[in-house]
Amino acid sequence: MFSGVIFLTLLLGVRAEDDTSGPVFVREPPNRIDFSNTTGAVVECSAHGNPTPDIIWVRSDGTAVGDVPGLRQVLANGNLVFPPFRAEDYRQEVHAQVYVCLAKNSVGSVHSRDVNVRAGWW
Ligand SMILES: *[C@@H]1O[C@H](CO)[C@@H](O)[C@H](O)[C@H]1NC(C)=O
């Protein structure tokens, strides 16, 4: 009786562990994003895994990027958004920057290729 319960517990424990998986990109961003200040851009990044991976964006030196009001937004779904902006609001560190998407859960993490973002006036 007890050994049966223990066996079942072990079996369920192993099965639960088998259900976890490291992040795999569903949408990996492209290597290059050129966008116009009048349109802005949305850079998509999503990954699946169990537990559901967290998506963060980092610079090529590994430091995380955050929101810059009106210029850059990191959405909860993992997308990186560059709204349209006026010429005088151009900021090189935001608008001409190499970004990397990082997907992470308790099993592991994956990072995207470098995403070279460049905004211009075309
Ligand atoms: C984009 O830049 C051009 C040139 O500086 C400017 O005329 C235009 O208003 C800007 N677009 C927006 C949405 O601010």
XYZ file of C-alpha atoms and ligand atoms in Angstrom:
136
model
C 0.000 0.000 0.000
C 2.663 2.507 1.093
C 5.074 1.410 -1.599
C 2.260 1.914 -4.105
C 1.719 5.486 -2.896
C 5.438 6.165 -3.012
C 5.683 4.688 -6.500
C 2.798 6.867 -7.695
C 4.351 9.951 -6.089
C 7.650 9.245 -7.798
C 5.927 8.627 -11.106
C 3.963 11.886 -10.908
C 7.058 13.727 -9.722
C 9.079 12.512 -12.699
C 6.235 13.264 -15.095
C 5.866 16.799 -13.716
C 9.578 17.333 -14.140
C 9.421 16.019 -17.723
C 6.822 18.672 -18.521
C 9.257 21.504 -17.888
C 11.226 22.788 -20.834
C 13.673 25.543 -21.534
C 12.681 28.551 -23.660
C 12.460 28.181 -27.443
C 11.831 31.232 -29.615
C 8.456 31.392 -31.327
C 9.275 34.794 -32.826
C 12.930 35.664 -32.929
C 13.532 39.272 -34.010
C 15.384 39.957 -37.277
C 19.016 40.996 -37.456
C 18.197 44.473 -38.663
C 15.345 46.929 -38.074
C 15.405 50.186 -40.016
C 12.456 52.419 -39.348
C 11.265 55.918 -40.030
C 10.637 58.486 -37.299
C 7.141 58.986 -38.732
C 6.112 55.311 -38.472
C 8.014 54.002 -35.464
C 8.549 50.247 -35.107
C 7.472 47.222 -33.107
C 10.115 44.528 -32.657
C 8.478 41.242 -31.758
C 10.046 38.633 -29.540
C 8.275 35.670 -27.986
C 9.244 32.258 -26.719
C 7.502 29.230 -25.328
C 8.640 26.963 -22.552
C 7.453 25.600 -19.237
C 7.349 27.588 -17.016
C 6.395 30.401 -19.414
C 9.613 32.315 -20.125
C 10.136 35.926 -19.141
C 11.277 38.141 -22.008
C 13.726 40.920 -21.408
C 15.752 43.094 -23.765
C 19.426 43.817 -23.238
C 22.136 45.780 -25.015
C 25.075 43.919 -26.516
C 26.970 44.463 -23.234
C 24.235 42.520 -21.424
C 22.653 45.403 -19.494
C 18.861 45.415 -19.478
C 17.001 48.155 -21.335
C 13.875 49.751 -19.947
C 11.290 52.289 -20.917
C 12.308 55.731 -22.128
C 9.111 57.811 -22.020
C 7.838 58.490 -25.536
C 10.851 56.832 -27.192
C 11.051 53.202 -26.169
C 8.714 50.833 -24.419
C 9.142 47.227 -23.332
C 5.719 45.568 -23.388
C 4.677 42.753 -21.068
C 4.303 40.454 -24.099
C 8.001 40.902 -24.894
C 7.633 43.366 -27.755
C 10.001 46.310 -27.962
C 8.189 49.406 -29.202
C 9.660 52.548 -30.755
C 6.889 55.116 -31.164
C 7.086 57.818 -33.858
C 9.264 60.681 -32.666
C 10.245 64.222 -33.605
C 13.707 64.939 -34.949
C 14.704 66.835 -31.816
C 13.874 63.792 -29.681
C 16.334 61.561 -31.522
C 18.637 59.742 -29.121
C 21.450 57.666 -30.476
C 21.486 55.269 -27.487
C 17.819 54.472 -28.210
C 17.516 54.871 -31.985
C 20.880 53.512 -33.165
C 21.534 50.621 -30.867
C 22.179 46.887 -30.881
C 19.555 45.020 -28.884
C 19.296 41.356 -27.903
C 16.117 39.585 -26.809
C 16.540 37.254 -23.840
C 14.004 34.557 -22.931
C 14.440 32.976 -19.534
C 12.742 30.493 -17.238
C 13.820 28.238 -14.379
C 15.122 25.629 -16.836
C 17.361 27.885 -18.868
C 17.656 30.887 -21.129
C 18.176 31.656 -24.803
C 19.224 34.877 -26.441
C 18.382 36.102 -29.903
C 20.779 37.216 -32.581
C 21.895 40.845 -32.420
C 19.125 43.185 -33.530
C 20.608 46.296 -35.130
C 18.044 49.039 -34.706
C 18.374 52.219 -36.683
C 15.900 55.046 -37.020
C 16.057 57.594 -39.778
C 14.172 60.084 -41.895
C 13.095 58.226 -45.007
C 9.895 63.047 -38.492
O 10.941 63.908 -38.855
C 10.594 64.858 -39.846
C 11.866 65.573 -40.229
O 12.493 66.138 -39.132
C 9.498 65.767 -39.291
O 9.105 66.705 -40.261
C 8.307 64.915 -38.887
O 7.315 65.710 -38.271
C 8.751 63.841 -37.904
N 7.621 62.937 -37.594
C 7.020 62.952 -36.410
C 5.960 61.926 -36.207
O 7.322 63.732 -35.504
